[in-house]
JSON list of C-alpha atoms in Angstrom, two decimals:
[
{"chain": "A", "resi": 1, "resn": "MET", "atom": "CA", "xyz": [87.99, 68.60, 111.94]},
{"chain": "A", "resi": 2, "resn": "ALA", "atom": "CA", "xyz": [87.20, 65.12, 113.22]},
{"chain": "A", "resi": 3, "resn": "ILE", "atom": "CA", "xyz": [89.53, 63.40, 115.64]},
{"chain": "A", "resi": 4, "resn": "CYS", "atom": "CA", "xyz": [90.98, 59.99, 114.81]},
{"chain": "A", "resi": 5, "resn": "TYR", "atom": "CA", "xyz": [91.67, 57.60, 117.67]},
{"chain": "A", "resi": 6, "resn": "TYR", "atom": "CA", "xyz": [94.43, 55.11, 118.42]},
{"chain": "A", "resi": 7, "resn": "PHE", "atom": "CA", "xyz": [93.14, 52.18, 120.51]},
{"chain": "A", "resi": 8, "resn": "ASP", "atom": "CA", "xyz": [95.29, 50.28, 122.96]},
{"chain": "A", "resi": 9, "resn": "ALA", "atom": "CA", "xyz": [95.04, 46.49, 122.66]},
{"chain": "A", "resi": 10, "resn": "PRO", "atom": "CA", "xyz": [92.77, 45.86, 125.70]},
{"chain": "A", "resi": 11, "resn": "VAL", "atom": "CA", "xyz": [89.96, 48.17, 124.50]},
{"chain": "A", "resi": 12, "resn": "HIS", "atom": "CA", "xyz": [86.87, 46.14, 123.61]},
{"chain": "A", "resi": 13, "resn": "ARG", "atom": "CA", "xyz": [86.55, 45.52, 119.87]},
{"chain": "A", "resi": 14, "resn": "ALA", "atom": "CA", "xyz": [82.84, 46.39, 119.93]},
{"chain": "A", "resi": 15, "resn": "ILE", "atom": "CA", "xyz": [83.71, 49.99, 120.84]},
{"chain": "A", "resi": 16, "resn": "LYS", "atom": "CA", "xyz": [85.91, 50.25, 117.75]},
{"chain": "A", "resi": 17, "resn": "ILE", "atom": "CA", "xyz": [83.21, 48.78, 115.53]},
{"chain": "A", "resi": 18, "resn": "GLY", "atom": "CA", "xyz": [80.52, 51.03, 117.01]},
{"chain": "A", "resi": 19, "resn": "LEU", "atom": "CA", "xyz": [82.62, 54.12, 116.35]},
{"chain": "A", "resi": 20, "resn": "GLN", "atom": "CA", "xyz": [83.48, 53.05, 112.82]},
{"chain": "A", "resi": 21, "resn": "LEU", "atom": "CA", "xyz": [79.78, 52.49, 112.08]},
{"chain": "A", "resi": 22, "resn": "ARG", "atom": "CA", "xyz": [79.29, 56.13, 113.12]},
{"chain": "A", "resi": 23, "resn": "GLY", "atom": "CA", "xyz": [82.02, 57.38, 110.80]},
{"chain": "A", "resi": 24, "resn": "VAL", "atom": "CA", "xyz": [84.83, 57.76, 113.36]},
{"chain": "A", "resi": 25, "resn": "ASP", "atom": "CA", "xyz": [88.35, 56.81, 112.26]},
{"chain": "A", "resi": 26, "resn": "VAL", "atom": "CA", "xyz": [89.88, 54.25, 114.65]},
{"chain": "A", "resi": 27, "resn": "LEU", "atom": "CA", "xyz": [93.22, 52.49, 114.34]},
{"chain": "A", "resi": 28, "resn": "THR", "atom": "CA", "xyz": [94.03, 49.75, 116.83]},
{"chain": "A", "resi": 29, "resn": "ALA", "atom": "CA", "xyz": [97.43, 48.74, 118.11]},
{"chain": "A", "resi": 30, "resn": "GLN", "atom": "CA", "xyz": [96.70, 45.28, 116.67]},
{"chain": "A", "resi": 31, "resn": "GLU", "atom": "CA", "xyz": [96.09, 46.71, 113.19]},
{"chain": "A", "resi": 32, "resn": "ASP", "atom": "CA", "xyz": [99.29, 48.73, 113.60]},
{"chain": "A", "resi": 33, "resn": "ASP", "atom": "CA", "xyz": [101.30, 45.56, 114.45]},
{"chain": "A", "resi": 34, "resn": "ARG", "atom": "CA", "xyz": [101.88, 46.78, 118.00]},
{"chain": "A", "resi": 35, "resn": "SER", "atom": "CA", "xyz": [99.58, 44.58, 120.05]},
{"chain": "A", "resi": 36, "resn": "ASN", "atom": "CA", "xyz": [102.53, 43.34, 122.15]},
{"chain": "A", "resi": 37, "resn": "ALA", "atom": "CA", "xyz": [104.36, 46.68, 122.37]},
{"chain": "A", "resi": 38, "resn": "ILE", "atom": "CA", "xyz": [105.17, 48.19, 125.75]},
{"chain": "A", "resi": 39, "resn": "ASP", "atom": "CA", "xyz": [103.05, 51.09, 126.94]},
{"chain": "A", "resi": 40, "resn": "GLU", "atom": "CA", "xyz": [105.71, 53.73, 126.21]},
{"chain": "A", "resi": 41, "resn": "ILE", "atom": "CA", "xyz": [105.81, 52.60, 122.57]},
{"chain": "A", "resi": 42, "resn": "ILE", "atom": "CA", "xyz": [102.01, 52.69, 122.32]},
{"chain": "A", "resi": 43, "resn": "LEU", "atom": "CA", "xyz": [101.87, 56.23, 123.70]},
{"chain": "A", "resi": 44, "resn": "SER", "atom": "CA", "xyz": [104.74, 57.33, 121.47]},
{"chain": "A", "resi": 45, "resn": "ARG", "atom": "CA", "xyz": [103.02, 55.81, 118.45]},
{"chain": "A", "resi": 46, "resn": "SER", "atom": "CA", "xyz": [99.81, 57.70, 119.20]},
{"chain": "A", "resi": 47, "resn": "VAL", "atom": "CA", "xyz": [101.83, 60.92, 119.20]},
{"chain": "A", "resi": 48, "resn": "GLU", "atom": "CA", "xyz": [103.58, 59.95, 115.97]},
{"chain": "A", "resi": 49, "resn": "LEU", "atom": "CA", "xyz": [100.20, 59.32, 114.32]},
{"chain": "A", "resi": 50, "resn": "ASN", "atom": "CA", "xyz": [98.68, 62.46, 115.87]},
{"chain": "A", "resi": 51, "resn": "ARG", "atom": "CA", "xyz": [95.83, 60.46, 117.41]},
{"chain": "A", "resi": 52, "resn": "PRO", "atom": "CA", "xyz": [94.67, 60.50, 121.03]},
{"chain": "A", "resi": 53, "resn": "LEU", "atom": "CA", "xyz": [95.07, 57.15, 122.74]},
{"chain": "A", "resi": 54, "resn": "VAL", "atom": "CA", "xyz": [92.03, 55.27, 124.03]},
{"chain": "A", "resi": 55, "resn": "THR", "atom": "CA", "xyz": [92.83, 52.79, 126.78]},
{"chain": "A", "resi": 56, "resn": "THR", "atom": "CA", "xyz": [91.58, 50.92, 129.82]},
{"chain": "A", "resi": 57, "resn": "ASP", "atom": "CA", "xyz": [95.10, 50.38, 131.18]},
{"chain": "A", "resi": 58, "resn": "HIS", "atom": "CA", "xyz": [95.85, 52.27, 134.41]},
{"chain": "A", "resi": 59, "resn": "ASP", "atom": "CA", "xyz": [99.58, 52.28, 133.58]},
{"chain": "A", "resi": 60, "resn": "PHE", "atom": "CA", "xyz": [98.91, 55.04, 131.05]},
{"chain": "A", "resi": 61, "resn": "LEU", "atom": "CA", "xyz": [97.78, 57.33, 133.84]},
{"chain": "A", "resi": 62, "resn": "VAL", "atom": "CA", "xyz": [101.28, 57.07, 135.31]},
{"chain": "A", "resi": 63, "resn": "LEU", "atom": "CA", "xyz": [102.83, 57.66, 131.88]},
{"chain": "A", "resi": 64, "resn": "ALA", "atom": "CA", "xyz": [100.67, 60.76, 131.40]},
{"chain": "A", "resi": 65, "resn": "LYS", "atom": "CA", "xyz": [101.79, 62.13, 134.75]},
{"chain": "A", "resi": 66, "resn": "ASN", "atom": "CA", "xyz": [105.41, 61.45, 133.88]},
{"chain": "A", "resi": 67, "resn": "CYS", "atom": "CA", "xyz": [104.98, 63.22, 130.55]},
{"chain": "A", "resi": 68, "resn": "SER", "atom": "CA", "xyz": [103.41, 66.21, 132.29]},
{"chain": "A", "resi": 69, "resn": "ASP", "atom": "CA", "xyz": [106.14, 66.32, 134.94]},
{"chain": "A", "resi": 70, "resn": "ASN", "atom": "CA", "xyz": [108.82, 66.20, 132.23]},
{"chain": "A", "resi": 71, "resn": "ARG", "atom": "CA", "xyz": [106.95, 68.60, 129.94]},
{"chain": "A", "resi": 72, "resn": "GLU", "atom": "CA", "xyz": [106.79, 65.98, 127.21]},
{"chain": "A", "resi": 73, "resn": "TYR", "atom": "CA", "xyz": [103.97, 66.31, 124.69]},
{"chain": "A", "resi": 74, "resn": "PHE", "atom": "CA", "xyz": [101.32, 63.64, 124.20]},
{"chain": "A", "resi": 75, "resn": "THR", "atom": "CA", "xyz": [98.17, 63.82, 122.10]},
{"chain": "A", "resi": 76, "resn": "GLY", "atom": "CA", "xyz": [95.81, 63.04, 124.94]},
{"chain": "A", "resi": 77, "resn": "ILE", "atom": "CA", "xyz": [94.56, 59.89, 126.60]},
{"chain": "A", "resi": 78, "resn": "PHE", "atom": "CA", "xyz": [90.95, 58.81, 126.83]},
{"chain": "A", "resi": 79, "resn": "PHE", "atom": "CA", "xyz": [90.76, 56.50, 129.82]},
{"chain": "A", "resi": 80, "resn": "LEU", "atom": "CA", "xyz": [87.73, 54.21, 129.76]},
{"chain": "A", "resi": 81, "resn": "SER", "atom": "CA", "xyz": [86.46, 53.09, 133.14]},
{"chain": "A", "resi": 82, "resn": "PRO", "atom": "CA", "xyz": [86.37, 49.29, 133.47]},
{"chain": "A", "resi": 83, "resn": "LYS", "atom": "CA", "xyz": [82.68, 49.55, 134.36]},
{"chain": "A", "resi": 84, "resn": "ILE", "atom": "CA", "xyz": [81.66, 51.66, 131.35]},
{"chain": "A", "resi": 85, "resn": "SER", "atom": "CA", "xyz": [79.12, 50.17, 128.97]},
{"chain": "A", "resi": 86, "resn": "ILE", "atom": "CA", "xyz": [80.09, 49.69, 125.36]},
{"chain": "A", "resi": 87, "resn": "GLY", "atom": "CA", "xyz": [77.20, 51.86, 124.18]},
{"chain": "A", "resi": 88, "resn": "TYR", "atom": "CA", "xyz": [78.11, 54.73, 126.49]},
{"chain": "A", "resi": 89, "resn": "ALA", "atom": "CA", "xyz": [81.78, 54.55, 125.47]},
{"chain": "A", "resi": 90, "resn": "VAL", "atom": "CA", "xyz": [80.80, 54.71, 121.80]},
{"chain": "A", "resi": 91, "resn": "GLU", "atom": "CA", "xyz": [78.48, 57.67, 122.34]},
{"chain": "A", "resi": 92, "resn": "GLU", "atom": "CA", "xyz": [80.99, 59.66, 124.38]},
{"chain": "A", "resi": 93, "resn": "LEU", "atom": "CA", "xyz": [83.95, 59.01, 122.10]},
{"chain": "A", "resi": 94, "resn": "GLU", "atom": "CA", "xyz": [81.85, 59.86, 119.05]},
{"chain": "A", "resi": 95, "resn": "VAL", "atom": "CA", "xyz": [80.88, 63.23, 120.52]},
{"chain": "A", "resi": 96, "resn": "TYR", "atom": "CA", "xyz": [84.51, 64.06, 121.34]},
{"chain": "A", "resi": 97, "resn": "ALA", "atom": "CA", "xyz": [85.65, 62.98, 117.90]},
{"chain": "A", "resi": 98, "resn": "LYS", "atom": "CA", "xyz": [83.10, 65.05, 116.04]},
{"chain": "A", "resi": 99, "resn": "ILE", "atom": "CA", "xyz": [82.92, 68.30, 118.01]},
{"chain": "A", "resi": 100, "resn": "GLU", "atom": "CA", "xyz": [86.35, 68.83, 119.51]},
{"chain": "A", "resi": 101, "resn": "GLU", "atom": "CA", "xyz": [89.76, 69.69, 118.12]},
{"chain": "A", "resi": 102, "resn": "LEU", "atom": "CA", "xyz": [92.87, 67.60, 118.69]},
{"chain": "A", "resi": 103, "resn": "GLU", "atom": "CA", "xyz": [94.55, 70.49, 120.48]},
{"chain": "A", "resi": 104, "resn": "ASP", "atom": "CA", "xyz": [91.79, 70.38, 123.12]},
{"chain": "A", "resi": 105, "resn": "PHE", "atom": "CA", "xyz": [93.13, 67.06, 124.37]},
{"chain": "A", "resi": 106, "resn": "ALA", "atom": "CA", "xyz": [96.88, 67.63, 124.18]},
{"chain": "A", "resi": 107, "resn": "ASN", "atom": "CA", "xyz": [98.65, 66.68, 127.41]},
{"chain": "A", "resi": 108, "resn": "GLN", "atom": "CA", "xyz": [95.39, 65.72, 129.11]},
{"chain": "A", "resi": 109, "resn": "VAL", "atom": "CA", "xyz": [93.69, 62.59, 130.41]},
{"chain": "A", "resi": 110, "resn": "ILE", "atom": "CA", "xyz": [89.98, 62.49, 129.73]},
{"chain": "A", "resi": 111, "resn": "PHE", "atom": "CA", "xyz": [88.07, 60.06, 131.92]},
{"chain": "A", "resi": 112, "resn": "VAL", "atom": "CA", "xyz": [85.10, 58.44, 130.20]}
]
């Protein structure tokens, strides 16, 4: 089963478009009327939608640790390095979306 992503507002729009052109389902915080929501709401919304979060925001690394320390479930966070190329991000996220299962990312941070 393919994974559907939830993109935090700062993620480059070209990554979203590249993934969609490759058949990957992406919903952005902007499309979900949450572009100005605090990080806790964004992470909570990704859980509610059952979609791993894709972000470039370091604050989510702290939230993930807090969730782990408190044994709170989250659907996974894909953290994109600020220096990653758009093409590489698209390729990596596409592979994860098409060959992995959502459960493989639960309560984890995946660095891309």
